[in-house]
Short mmCIF file of C-alpha atoms and ligand atoms in Angstrom, two decimals:
data_model
loop_
_atom_site.label_atom_id
_atom_site.label_comp_id
_atom_site.label_asym_id
_atom_site.label_seq_id
_atom_site.Cartn_x
_atom_site.Cartn_y
_atom_site.Cartn_z
CA MET R 1 1.81 0.78 -9.70
CA SER R 2 1.40 1.66 -6.05
CA PHE R 3 0.11 -0.72 -3.38
CA ASN R 4 -3.40 0.75 -3.47
CA SER R 5 -3.81 1.71 -7.12
CA GLY R 6 -5.86 -1.34 -8.19
CA LEU R 7 -9.43 -1.47 -9.50
CA GLY R 8 -8.95 1.46 -11.84
CA MET R 9 -8.18 4.12 -9.21
CA GLU R 10 -5.74 5.88 -11.52
CA ARG R 11 -8.55 6.20 -14.08
CA SER R 12 -11.13 7.41 -11.54
CA TYR R 13 -12.93 10.75 -11.60
CA TYR R 14 -11.32 11.54 -8.26
CA ALA R 15 -7.74 10.95 -9.41
CA ALA R 16 -8.47 13.03 -12.54
CA THR R 17 -9.67 15.96 -10.41
CA ALA R 18 -7.32 15.63 -7.42
CA ASN R 19 -5.79 18.74 -5.90
CA PRO R 20 -1.99 18.96 -6.21
CA PHE R 21 -0.25 16.98 -3.47
CA ALA R 22 3.55 16.72 -3.12
CA ARG R 23 4.37 13.00 -2.81
CA ALA R 24 5.78 12.09 0.58
CA PRO R 25 9.12 10.24 0.72
CA LYS R 26 9.50 6.55 1.41
CA LEU R 27 10.65 5.61 4.92
CA GLU R 28 14.40 4.91 4.91
CA GLY R 29 16.27 3.76 8.03
CA GLU R 30 15.19 4.10 11.63
CA ALA R 31 12.75 6.68 12.98
CA HIS R 32 11.12 7.37 16.34
CA ALA R 33 7.76 8.91 17.25
CA ASP R 34 5.19 8.88 20.01
CA VAL R 35 2.61 7.48 17.59
CA VAL R 36 3.06 5.50 14.39
CA VAL R 37 -0.04 5.40 12.20
CA ILE R 38 -0.30 2.60 9.66
CA GLY R 39 -2.56 3.58 6.79
CA GLY R 40 -3.14 6.99 5.21
CA GLY R 41 -6.92 7.05 4.74
CA PHE R 42 -9.54 8.95 6.73
CA THR R 43 -9.00 6.85 9.88
CA GLY R 44 -5.23 7.19 9.91
CA LEU R 45 -5.26 10.85 8.92
CA HIS R 46 -7.81 11.86 11.56
CA ALA R 47 -5.91 9.84 14.17
CA ALA R 48 -2.69 11.57 13.12
CA LEU R 49 -4.19 15.07 13.28
CA ASN R 50 -5.81 14.47 16.65
CA SER R 51 -2.63 12.94 18.03
CA ILE R 52 -0.40 15.81 16.97
CA GLU R 53 -2.92 18.29 18.35
CA ARG R 54 -2.50 16.54 21.70
CA GLY R 55 1.24 17.07 21.58
CA PHE R 56 2.35 13.63 20.33
CA SER R 57 4.94 13.34 17.57
CA VAL R 58 3.42 11.33 14.70
CA ILE R 59 4.67 9.32 11.73
CA VAL R 60 2.23 7.97 9.13
CA LEU R 61 3.24 4.95 7.07
CA GLU R 62 1.16 4.56 3.91
CA ALA R 63 1.79 1.49 1.75
CA GLY R 64 0.76 3.21 -1.45
CA ARG R 65 -0.52 6.71 -1.99
CA ILE R 66 -2.24 8.83 0.66
CA GLY R 67 -6.02 8.60 0.24
CA TRP R 68 -5.98 5.96 -2.50
CA GLY R 69 -7.65 3.28 -0.38
CA ALA R 70 -11.41 3.34 0.19
CA SER R 71 -11.18 6.91 1.45
CA GLY R 72 -10.30 8.48 -1.87
CA ARG R 73 -12.49 6.37 -4.13
CA ASN R 74 -15.86 6.10 -2.37
CA GLY R 75 -19.27 7.56 -3.18
CA GLY R 76 -18.51 10.67 -1.12
CA GLN R 77 -21.84 10.34 0.65
CA MET R 78 -21.89 11.88 4.10
CA ILE R 79 -24.55 9.85 5.85
CA PRO R 80 -24.99 10.70 9.52
CA GLY R 81 -25.27 7.82 11.97
CA TRP R 82 -24.10 4.25 12.12
CA ARG R 83 -24.85 1.49 9.65
CA LYS R 84 -27.50 0.39 12.19
CA SER R 85 -30.68 2.42 12.50
CA ALA R 86 -31.42 4.38 15.66
CA ALA R 87 -34.33 1.97 16.25
CA ASP R 88 -31.93 -1.00 16.04
CA LEU R 89 -29.53 0.68 18.47
CA VAL R 90 -32.33 1.23 20.98
CA ALA R 91 -33.49 -2.38 20.62
CA ARG R 92 -29.97 -3.68 21.09
CA TYR R 93 -28.54 -1.36 23.75
CA GLY R 94 -31.48 0.42 25.41
CA GLU R 95 -32.30 4.11 25.13
CA ALA R 96 -29.49 5.61 27.20
CA LYS R 97 -26.59 3.86 25.46
CA ALA R 98 -28.25 4.23 22.05
CA ARG R 99 -28.44 7.97 22.66
CA THR R 100 -24.75 8.10 23.59
CA LEU R 101 -23.90 6.27 20.36
CA PHE R 102 -26.14 8.49 18.28
CA ASP R 103 -24.60 11.62 19.80
CA MET R 104 -21.14 10.28 18.97
CA ALA R 105 -22.19 9.71 15.36
CA MET R 106 -23.50 13.26 15.14
CA GLU R 107 -20.23 14.45 16.63
CA ALA R 108 -18.49 12.60 13.78
CA ARG R 109 -20.62 14.47 11.26
CA ASN R 110 -19.94 17.84 12.87
CA LEU R 111 -16.22 17.17 13.32
CA SER R 112 -15.91 16.27 9.62
CA VAL R 113 -17.52 19.51 8.51
CA GLU R 114 -15.46 21.49 11.04
CA ARG R 115 -12.20 19.93 9.81
CA ILE R 116 -12.99 20.83 6.22
CA THR R 117 -13.84 24.39 7.21
CA LYS R 118 -10.97 24.86 9.68
CA HIS R 119 -8.30 23.63 7.27
CA ASN R 120 -9.95 25.27 4.28
CA ILE R 121 -10.03 21.99 2.36
CA ALA R 122 -11.24 22.45 -1.22
CA CYS R 123 -13.32 19.29 -1.58
CA ASP R 124 -16.69 20.37 -3.01
CA LEU R 125 -18.45 20.00 0.33
CA ARG R 126 -22.26 20.10 0.10
CA VAL R 127 -24.38 19.72 3.22
CA ASN R 128 -27.91 19.94 1.86
CA GLY R 129 -29.02 16.53 3.08
CA HIS R 130 -29.02 12.80 2.39
CA LEU R 131 -32.09 11.06 1.00
CA THR R 132 -32.75 7.32 1.27
CA VAL R 133 -35.39 6.34 -1.29
CA ALA R 134 -37.77 3.45 -0.60
CA ALA R 135 -37.38 0.62 -3.10
CA LYS R 136 -40.40 -1.18 -1.61
CA PRO R 137 -43.63 0.28 -0.18
CA ALA R 138 -42.92 -1.63 3.06
CA ASP R 139 -39.74 0.43 3.58
CA LEU R 140 -41.90 3.37 4.54
CA SER R 141 -42.92 1.72 7.78
CA TRP R 142 -39.33 1.39 9.07
CA MET R 143 -38.63 4.91 7.81
CA ARG R 144 -41.55 6.23 9.88
CA GLU R 145 -40.39 4.30 12.91
CA GLU R 146 -36.86 5.60 12.45
CA ALA R 147 -37.95 9.24 12.18
CA ASP R 148 -40.06 8.71 15.29
CA VAL R 149 -37.21 7.17 17.33
CA LEU R 150 -34.86 9.92 16.18
CA ALA R 151 -37.28 12.64 17.26
CA ARG R 152 -38.45 11.00 20.49
CA VAL R 153 -35.34 9.25 21.85
CA MET R 154 -32.49 11.15 20.22
CA ALA R 155 -34.14 14.58 20.26
CA TYR R 156 -33.16 14.85 16.59
CA PRO R 157 -35.59 16.94 14.57
CA ASN R 158 -33.75 16.81 11.24
CA ALA R 159 -35.10 13.59 9.71
CA HIS R 160 -38.34 13.51 7.73
CA VAL R 161 -40.29 10.87 5.86
CA LEU R 162 -41.35 11.85 2.34
CA ASN R 163 -44.32 10.38 0.51
CA ALA R 164 -43.94 9.18 -3.07
CA ASP R 165 -44.74 12.59 -4.61
CA GLU R 166 -42.40 14.43 -2.27
CA ALA R 167 -39.61 11.96 -2.96
CA ARG R 168 -40.23 12.23 -6.70
CA ALA R 169 -39.84 16.01 -6.41
CA LYS R 170 -36.33 15.42 -5.03
CA LEU R 171 -35.33 12.53 -7.27
CA ASN R 172 -36.40 12.19 -10.88
CA ALA R 173 -36.29 8.39 -11.00
CA PRO R 174 -39.17 5.95 -11.39
CA GLY R 175 -39.91 3.08 -9.05
CA PHE R 176 -39.51 4.58 -5.59
CA HIS R 177 -42.29 4.77 -3.03
CA GLY R 178 -41.16 7.59 -0.80
CA GLY R 179 -38.06 8.43 1.16
CA PHE R 180 -36.26 9.40 4.34
CA LEU R 181 -34.51 12.75 4.28
CA ASP R 182 -31.78 13.56 6.79
CA GLU R 183 -31.07 17.28 6.54
CA CYS R 184 -27.61 16.90 8.11
CA GLY R 185 -26.23 14.64 5.37
CA GLY R 186 -24.24 15.78 2.37
CA HIS R 187 -21.43 14.86 0.05
CA VAL R 188 -17.82 15.58 -0.65
CA HIS R 189 -14.98 14.88 -3.14
CA PRO R 190 -13.44 12.19 -0.94
CA LEU R 191 -9.92 12.13 -2.38
CA ASN R 192 -9.54 15.88 -2.04
CA TYR R 193 -10.90 15.63 1.51
CA ALA R 194 -8.26 12.98 2.34
CA LEU R 195 -5.46 14.93 0.68
CA GLY R 196 -6.57 18.06 2.57
CA LEU R 197 -6.43 16.19 5.88
CA ALA R 198 -2.94 14.95 5.01
CA GLU R 199 -1.85 18.46 4.07
CA ALA R 200 -3.26 19.81 7.36
CA GLY R 201 -1.39 17.08 9.23
CA ARG R 202 1.83 17.83 7.38
CA GLY R 203 1.41 21.53 8.19
CA ALA R 204 1.03 20.65 11.88
CA GLY R 205 4.19 18.50 11.88
CA VAL R 206 2.95 14.99 11.05
CA VAL R 207 5.65 13.12 9.13
CA LEU R 208 4.15 11.31 6.13
CA HIS R 209 5.73 8.41 4.27
CA GLU R 210 4.14 7.02 1.11
CA ASP R 211 5.17 3.76 -0.61
CA SER R 212 6.06 2.51 2.87
CA ARG R 213 4.15 -0.68 3.58
CA ALA R 214 4.39 -2.02 7.11
CA VAL R 215 5.41 -5.66 6.74
CA SER R 216 5.56 -6.59 10.42
CA LEU R 217 4.40 -5.19 13.74
CA GLU R 218 5.46 -5.71 17.33
CA THR R 219 2.84 -4.46 19.73
CA THR R 220 4.03 -4.98 23.29
CA ASN R 221 6.11 -2.39 25.17
CA GLY R 222 5.44 0.11 22.43
CA VAL R 223 5.01 -0.57 18.75
CA VAL R 224 7.69 -1.41 16.21
CA ALA R 225 6.57 -1.13 12.60
CA ARG R 226 8.96 -2.44 9.97
CA THR R 227 8.84 -1.69 6.27
CA GLU R 228 11.19 -3.15 3.67
CA SER R 229 13.50 -0.15 3.94
CA GLY R 230 13.04 1.10 7.48
CA VAL R 231 11.62 0.82 10.95
CA VAL R 232 9.57 3.11 13.21
CA ARG R 233 9.71 2.68 16.97
CA ALA R 234 6.83 4.34 18.78
CA ARG R 235 5.06 4.40 22.13
CA TYR R 236 1.72 3.65 20.45
CA GLY R 237 0.49 2.52 17.07
CA VAL R 238 -2.74 3.07 15.16
CA LEU R 239 -3.70 0.40 12.67
CA ALA R 240 -5.86 2.05 10.00
CA CYS R 241 -5.68 -0.29 7.01
CA ASP R 242 -9.37 -1.27 6.81
CA ALA R 243 -10.17 -3.56 3.87
CA LEU R 244 -6.52 -3.54 2.73
CA LEU R 245 -5.22 -4.97 6.02
CA GLY R 246 -4.33 -8.34 4.46
CA GLY R 247 -2.27 -10.56 6.75
CA LEU R 248 -0.54 -7.76 8.69
CA GLU R 249 -2.45 -8.28 11.96
CA PRO R 250 -4.37 -11.61 11.88
CA ARG R 251 -5.67 -11.09 15.43
CA VAL R 252 -8.07 -8.39 14.26
CA ALA R 253 -8.69 -9.51 10.66
CA LYS R 254 -11.37 -12.10 11.52
CA ARG R 255 -13.99 -9.49 12.24
CA ILE R 256 -13.87 -7.64 8.91
CA MET R 257 -14.43 -8.80 5.36
CA PRO R 258 -13.58 -6.91 2.17
CA VAL R 259 -16.33 -6.59 -0.44
CA ALA R 260 -15.75 -4.95 -3.84
CA ASN R 261 -17.99 -2.14 -5.01
CA TYR R 262 -17.92 -0.21 -8.31
CA LEU R 263 -18.68 3.33 -9.43
CA VAL R 264 -19.09 5.29 -12.63
CA ALA R 265 -19.06 9.01 -13.39
CA THR R 266 -21.02 10.16 -16.43
CA GLU R 267 -20.14 13.03 -18.71
CA PRO R 268 -21.30 16.42 -17.31
CA LEU R 269 -25.11 16.45 -17.61
CA ALA R 270 -27.01 19.48 -18.89
CA ASN R 271 -30.06 18.57 -16.77
CA ALA R 272 -28.23 17.59 -13.57
CA ARG R 273 -30.49 19.58 -11.22
CA GLU R 274 -33.57 17.99 -12.82
CA LEU R 275 -32.34 14.55 -11.82
CA ILE R 276 -31.49 15.29 -8.17
CA ALA R 277 -32.92 18.40 -6.51
CA ASP R 278 -31.10 20.46 -3.88
CA ASP R 279 -27.76 18.77 -4.61
CA LEU R 280 -28.70 15.92 -2.24
CA ALA R 281 -26.74 12.73 -1.75
CA VAL R 282 -29.07 9.80 -2.42
CA SER R 283 -29.03 6.07 -1.77
CA ASP R 284 -31.76 3.47 -2.04
CA SER R 285 -33.03 1.01 0.54
CA ARG R 286 -31.84 -2.13 -1.24
CA PHE R 287 -29.59 -4.63 0.56
CA VAL R 288 -27.04 -4.18 -2.22
CA VAL R 289 -27.34 -0.45 -2.11
CA ASN R 290 -27.24 1.96 -5.07
CA TYR R 291 -25.88 5.41 -4.15
CA PHE R 292 -25.54 8.51 -6.27
CA ARG R 293 -25.03 12.25 -6.30
CA MET R 294 -23.87 15.01 -8.63
CA SER R 295 -20.23 16.07 -8.77
CA ALA R 296 -19.34 19.75 -8.68
CA ASP R 297 -19.11 19.66 -12.49
CA ASN R 298 -22.55 18.05 -12.89
CA ARG R 299 -21.60 14.44 -13.50
CA LEU R 300 -23.71 11.73 -11.95
CA ILE R 301 -21.44 9.71 -9.65
CA PHE R 302 -23.19 6.40 -9.26
CA GLY R 303 -22.14 3.37 -7.22
CA GLY R 304 -23.93 0.08 -7.18
CA GLY R 305 -23.55 -3.66 -7.35
CA GLU R 306 -21.30 -5.55 -4.98
CA ARG R 307 -19.05 -8.43 -5.93
CA TYR R 308 -17.94 -11.00 -3.43
CA THR R 309 -15.16 -12.42 -5.59
CA PRO R 310 -11.72 -10.82 -5.65
CA GLU R 311 -11.72 -10.48 -9.45
CA PRO R 312 -13.28 -7.29 -10.81
CA PRO R 313 -15.91 -7.59 -13.55
CA ALA R 314 -14.33 -7.73 -17.01
CA ASP R 315 -15.90 -4.35 -17.79
CA MET R 316 -16.33 -2.24 -14.63
CA ALA R 317 -18.05 0.58 -16.53
CA ALA R 318 -20.66 -1.77 -18.01
CA PHE R 319 -21.19 -3.44 -14.64
CA ALA R 320 -21.96 -0.24 -12.71
CA ARG R 321 -23.74 1.37 -15.69
CA GLY R 322 -26.20 -1.54 -15.72
CA HIS R 323 -27.19 -0.69 -12.14
CA MET R 324 -27.32 3.03 -13.00
CA LEU R 325 -29.75 2.47 -15.87
CA LYS R 326 -32.10 0.50 -13.63
CA VAL R 327 -32.42 3.64 -11.48
CA PHE R 328 -32.12 6.25 -14.24
CA PRO R 329 -33.33 4.69 -17.53
CA GLN R 330 -33.36 8.19 -19.04
CA LEU R 331 -29.52 8.22 -18.94
CA CYS R 332 -29.21 5.49 -21.58
CA ASN R 333 -27.40 7.90 -23.92
CA ALA R 334 -25.17 9.50 -21.28
CA ARG R 335 -21.49 8.80 -21.86
CA ILE R 336 -19.55 7.12 -19.05
CA ASP R 337 -16.29 9.03 -18.62
CA TYR R 338 -14.86 7.19 -15.60
CA ALA R 339 -15.26 3.80 -13.93
CA TRP R 340 -13.43 2.41 -10.92
CA GLY R 341 -13.90 0.21 -7.88
CA GLY R 342 -12.80 -0.18 -4.29
CA LEU R 343 -12.86 -2.52 -1.34
CA VAL R 344 -15.25 -1.74 1.47
CA SER R 345 -14.82 -3.61 4.73
CA ILE R 346 -17.94 -4.92 6.41
CA THR R 347 -18.56 -6.58 9.76
CA MET R 348 -21.16 -9.15 10.81
CA SER R 349 -23.08 -6.57 12.87
CA ARG R 350 -22.41 -3.64 10.48
CA LEU R 351 -20.96 -1.75 13.46
CA PRO R 352 -17.25 -0.94 13.28
CA HIS R 353 -14.52 -2.87 15.01
CA ILE R 354 -12.53 -0.61 17.33
CA GLY R 355 -10.09 -1.72 19.98
CA ARG R 356 -6.50 -2.32 20.95
CA THR R 357 -4.09 -5.16 21.07
CA GLY R 358 -1.16 -4.30 23.31
CA ASP R 359 -0.08 -0.78 22.42
CA LEU R 360 -1.65 -0.96 18.96
CA PHE R 361 -5.04 0.71 18.59
CA PHE R 362 -7.27 0.03 15.59
CA ALA R 363 -10.53 1.16 13.97
CA HIS R 364 -12.01 -0.37 10.84
CA GLY R 365 -15.08 -2.10 9.40
CA TYR R 366 -17.38 0.91 8.99
CA SER R 367 -19.48 -1.26 6.67
CA GLY R 368 -20.03 1.40 4.01
CA LEU R 369 -20.38 4.37 6.36
CA GLY R 370 -16.78 5.47 6.64
CA VAL R 371 -16.75 9.01 5.28
CA LEU R 372 -17.96 10.63 8.51
CA LEU R 373 -17.19 8.16 11.31
CA PRO R 374 -13.35 8.30 11.09
CA ALA R 375 -13.42 11.91 12.34
CA LEU R 376 -14.79 10.44 15.56
CA THR R 377 -12.69 7.29 15.75
CA GLY R 378 -9.49 9.24 15.05
CA LYS R 379 -10.34 11.60 17.88
CA VAL R 380 -11.32 8.85 20.32
CA LEU R 381 -8.17 6.80 19.60
CA ALA R 382 -6.06 9.88 20.30
CA GLU R 383 -7.98 10.47 23.55
CA ALA R 384 -7.25 6.89 24.63
CA MET R 385 -3.55 7.20 23.81
CA ALA R 386 -3.51 10.38 25.91
CA GLY R 387 -4.95 8.42 28.83
CA THR R 388 -8.71 9.04 28.68
CA ALA R 389 -10.30 5.79 27.60
CA GLU R 390 -13.95 6.31 28.55
CA ARG R 391 -15.26 6.95 25.06
CA PHE R 392 -12.82 4.46 23.57
CA ASP R 393 -14.35 1.82 25.86
CA VAL R 394 -17.84 2.68 24.59
CA LEU R 395 -16.72 2.18 20.99
CA ALA R 396 -14.68 -0.93 21.79
CA GLY R 397 -17.84 -2.35 23.35
CA LEU R 398 -19.44 -2.46 19.89
CA ALA R 399 -17.00 -5.20 18.81
CA PRO R 400 -18.72 -7.24 16.07
CA PRO R 401 -18.58 -11.04 16.19
CA GLU R 402 -16.01 -12.94 14.17
CA PHE R 403 -17.12 -14.21 10.79
CA PRO R 404 -18.10 -17.85 11.06
CA GLY R 405 -15.83 -20.48 9.65
CA GLY R 406 -12.43 -19.06 10.61
CA ALA R 407 -9.90 -17.62 8.21
CA ALA R 408 -10.36 -20.21 5.47
CA LEU R 409 -14.15 -20.46 5.45
CA ARG R 410 -15.34 -17.04 6.52
CA SER R 411 -15.45 -15.69 3.03
CA PRO R 412 -17.30 -18.54 1.25
CA LEU R 413 -19.90 -18.95 4.03
CA TYR R 414 -20.53 -15.27 4.26
CA VAL R 415 -20.71 -14.86 0.52
CA LEU R 416 -23.52 -17.42 0.45
CA GLY R 417 -25.43 -15.38 3.01
CA MET R 418 -24.87 -12.12 1.11
CA LEU R 419 -25.98 -13.68 -2.16
CA TRP R 420 -29.18 -14.81 -0.47
CA TYR R 421 -29.98 -11.25 0.64
CA ALA R 422 -29.02 -9.86 -2.75
CA LEU R 423 -31.40 -12.37 -4.34
CA ARG R 424 -34.18 -11.21 -2.04
CA ASP R 425 -33.64 -7.66 -3.38
CA ARG R 426 -34.31 -8.94 -6.87
CA LEU R 427 -37.41 -10.87 -5.88
C1 FAD H 1 -16.44 1.86 -3.53
C2 FAD H 1 -16.69 2.37 -2.15
C3 FAD H 1 -17.73 3.26 -1.94
C4 FAD H 1 -17.98 3.75 -0.65
N1 FAD H 1 -18.91 4.73 -0.50
C5 FAD H 1 -19.08 5.31 0.72
C6 FAD H 1 -19.94 6.42 0.88
O1 FAD H 1 -20.49 6.94 -0.10
N2 FAD H 1 -20.12 6.92 2.13
C7 FAD H 1 -19.48 6.41 3.22
O2 FAD H 1 -19.69 6.89 4.33
N3 FAD H 1 -18.57 5.39 3.08
C8 FAD H 1 -18.36 4.84 1.86
N4 FAD H 1 -17.43 3.84 1.70
C9 FAD H 1 -16.66 3.38 2.89
C10 FAD H 1 -15.51 4.33 3.21
O3 FAD H 1 -14.86 4.71 2.04
C11 FAD H 1 -14.52 3.60 4.13
O4 FAD H 1 -15.23 3.11 5.25
C12 FAD H 1 -13.42 4.54 4.65
O5 FAD H 1 -12.82 5.23 3.58
C13 FAD H 1 -12.36 3.75 5.41
O6 FAD H 1 -11.30 4.61 5.67
P1 FAD H 1 -9.95 4.03 6.28
O7 FAD H 1 -9.01 5.15 6.44
O8 FAD H 1 -10.30 3.25 7.49
O9 FAD H 1 -9.45 3.00 5.18
P2 FAD H 1 -8.75 3.29 3.77
O10 FAD H 1 -9.18 4.56 3.19
O11 FAD H 1 -8.94 2.06 2.93
O12 FAD H 1 -7.24 3.47 4.14
C14 FAD H 1 -6.43 2.37 4.51
C15 FAD H 1 -5.03 2.70 4.03
O13 FAD H 1 -4.13 1.77 4.63
C16 FAD H 1 -3.11 1.52 3.69
N5 FAD H 1 -2.46 0.27 4.07
C17 FAD H 1 -2.94 -0.99 4.00
N6 FAD H 1 -2.04 -1.88 4.44
C18 FAD H 1 -0.95 -1.16 4.82
C19 FAD H 1 0.32 -1.51 5.36
N7 FAD H 1 0.66 -2.79 5.60
N8 FAD H 1 1.20 -0.51 5.64
C20 FAD H 1 0.87 0.79 5.41
N9 FAD H 1 -0.32 1.15 4.88
C21 FAD H 1 -1.22 0.20 4.60
C22 FAD H 1 -3.85 1.45 2.36
O14 FAD H 1 -2.98 1.63 1.26
C23 FAD H 1 -4.88 2.55 2.52
O15 FAD H 1 -4.44 3.78 1.98
C24 FAD H 1 -17.19 3.31 0.44
C25 FAD H 1 -16.13 2.43 0.21
C26 FAD H 1 -15.88 1.97 -1.06
C27 FAD H 1 -14.73 1.05 -1.29
#
């Protein structure tokens, strides 16, 4: 079992349909590079690609298998923006800074699509839009406000509010009151996207090591990353471990919290296009969000239901299927072919935590919106290592607060808060 193979990843739809990828060797002995990247998910892989394109030599240390963290097991939903609405950003930062942040998020979206196209990554990319469906009638008022702020402040004409009939024409599921369609959203096979990024990096000269867990880091006067069988000495480091960070760097761990989330993939469905029109990616407006889309072979890939305890449900398939049937009761006879879970890292503010400690840069805590944003953070970290820190400073300025209660209490206190919001969903 590899470091990141838990929660059924080896039995996931993505692992079953992964493109061939030659395993990278374990780190043995001493190695040197300009940049050592710790973590082989979207953040680490984008940082590696951007760094090598700037002329740095790069080594990636991945504790388990490339792409097997959150990056290769998520819903594959490409949702433009931050986990905060444009209206929230304006309220918090004012129009000018909110616009800068929004433009950066759109850059992330465009960079992701460009990477896939440029490197010819076979990952079932669909960019027909992302639909958020309204679980409560009251959701329509924030959706209208959001579309208005996007059009007026961000000069973004691609978001539209749908009434109940229009939403029903896109999504054949009862119980929704309308929706918010962002035409620039989409979806992707996330593991094949990650493997494609790694392959592109390898082609450009990035040295990859799998099964090479960093067990200690020194971060002043360069970065020294030690594994059990080797050591990398580098000018800079990029910490890209997200929810799997564990105790490696306690100075940054207090601002992120791992939450488990579970998915199922049904058998291929004969009536797939009747369930979701236009091959959209869809999520609902609940606090504990349900998200779903069709795979390239017409399976419904459905994620829903968070758990705040480290133990997975006894039956992951039954757990996520229960949420699926609440949205799609008509699928009660559909076979579940795959079930798996993953750890998503969230922050108090739902904005990511990006920064540096000594010569170690980090980006994590995308709070469920980490398919698109790493294309931006990887680029901005590489810019900062190359000496241009302006955009890095903008992102570092988003730093979320620490979770209350310190290392021992942050989880129980926060879990209570999350359960309260989840309960409000049900009421
Ligand atoms: C179930 C689930 C569904 C999600 N759905 C969506 C979605 O639909 N849309 C969306 O935008 N986002 C979604 N997300 C969030 C998104 O997947 C993450 O934000 C994103 O993948 C984070 O990428 P990353 O590279 O930062 O982290 P990861 O992909 O987790 O990569 C971190 C890597 O670091 C490695 N690592 C950890 N410790 C060490 C160490 N000591 N040494 C070396 N390597 C180490 C791990 O093995 C792992 O491979 C979802 C997440 C989950 C878990």
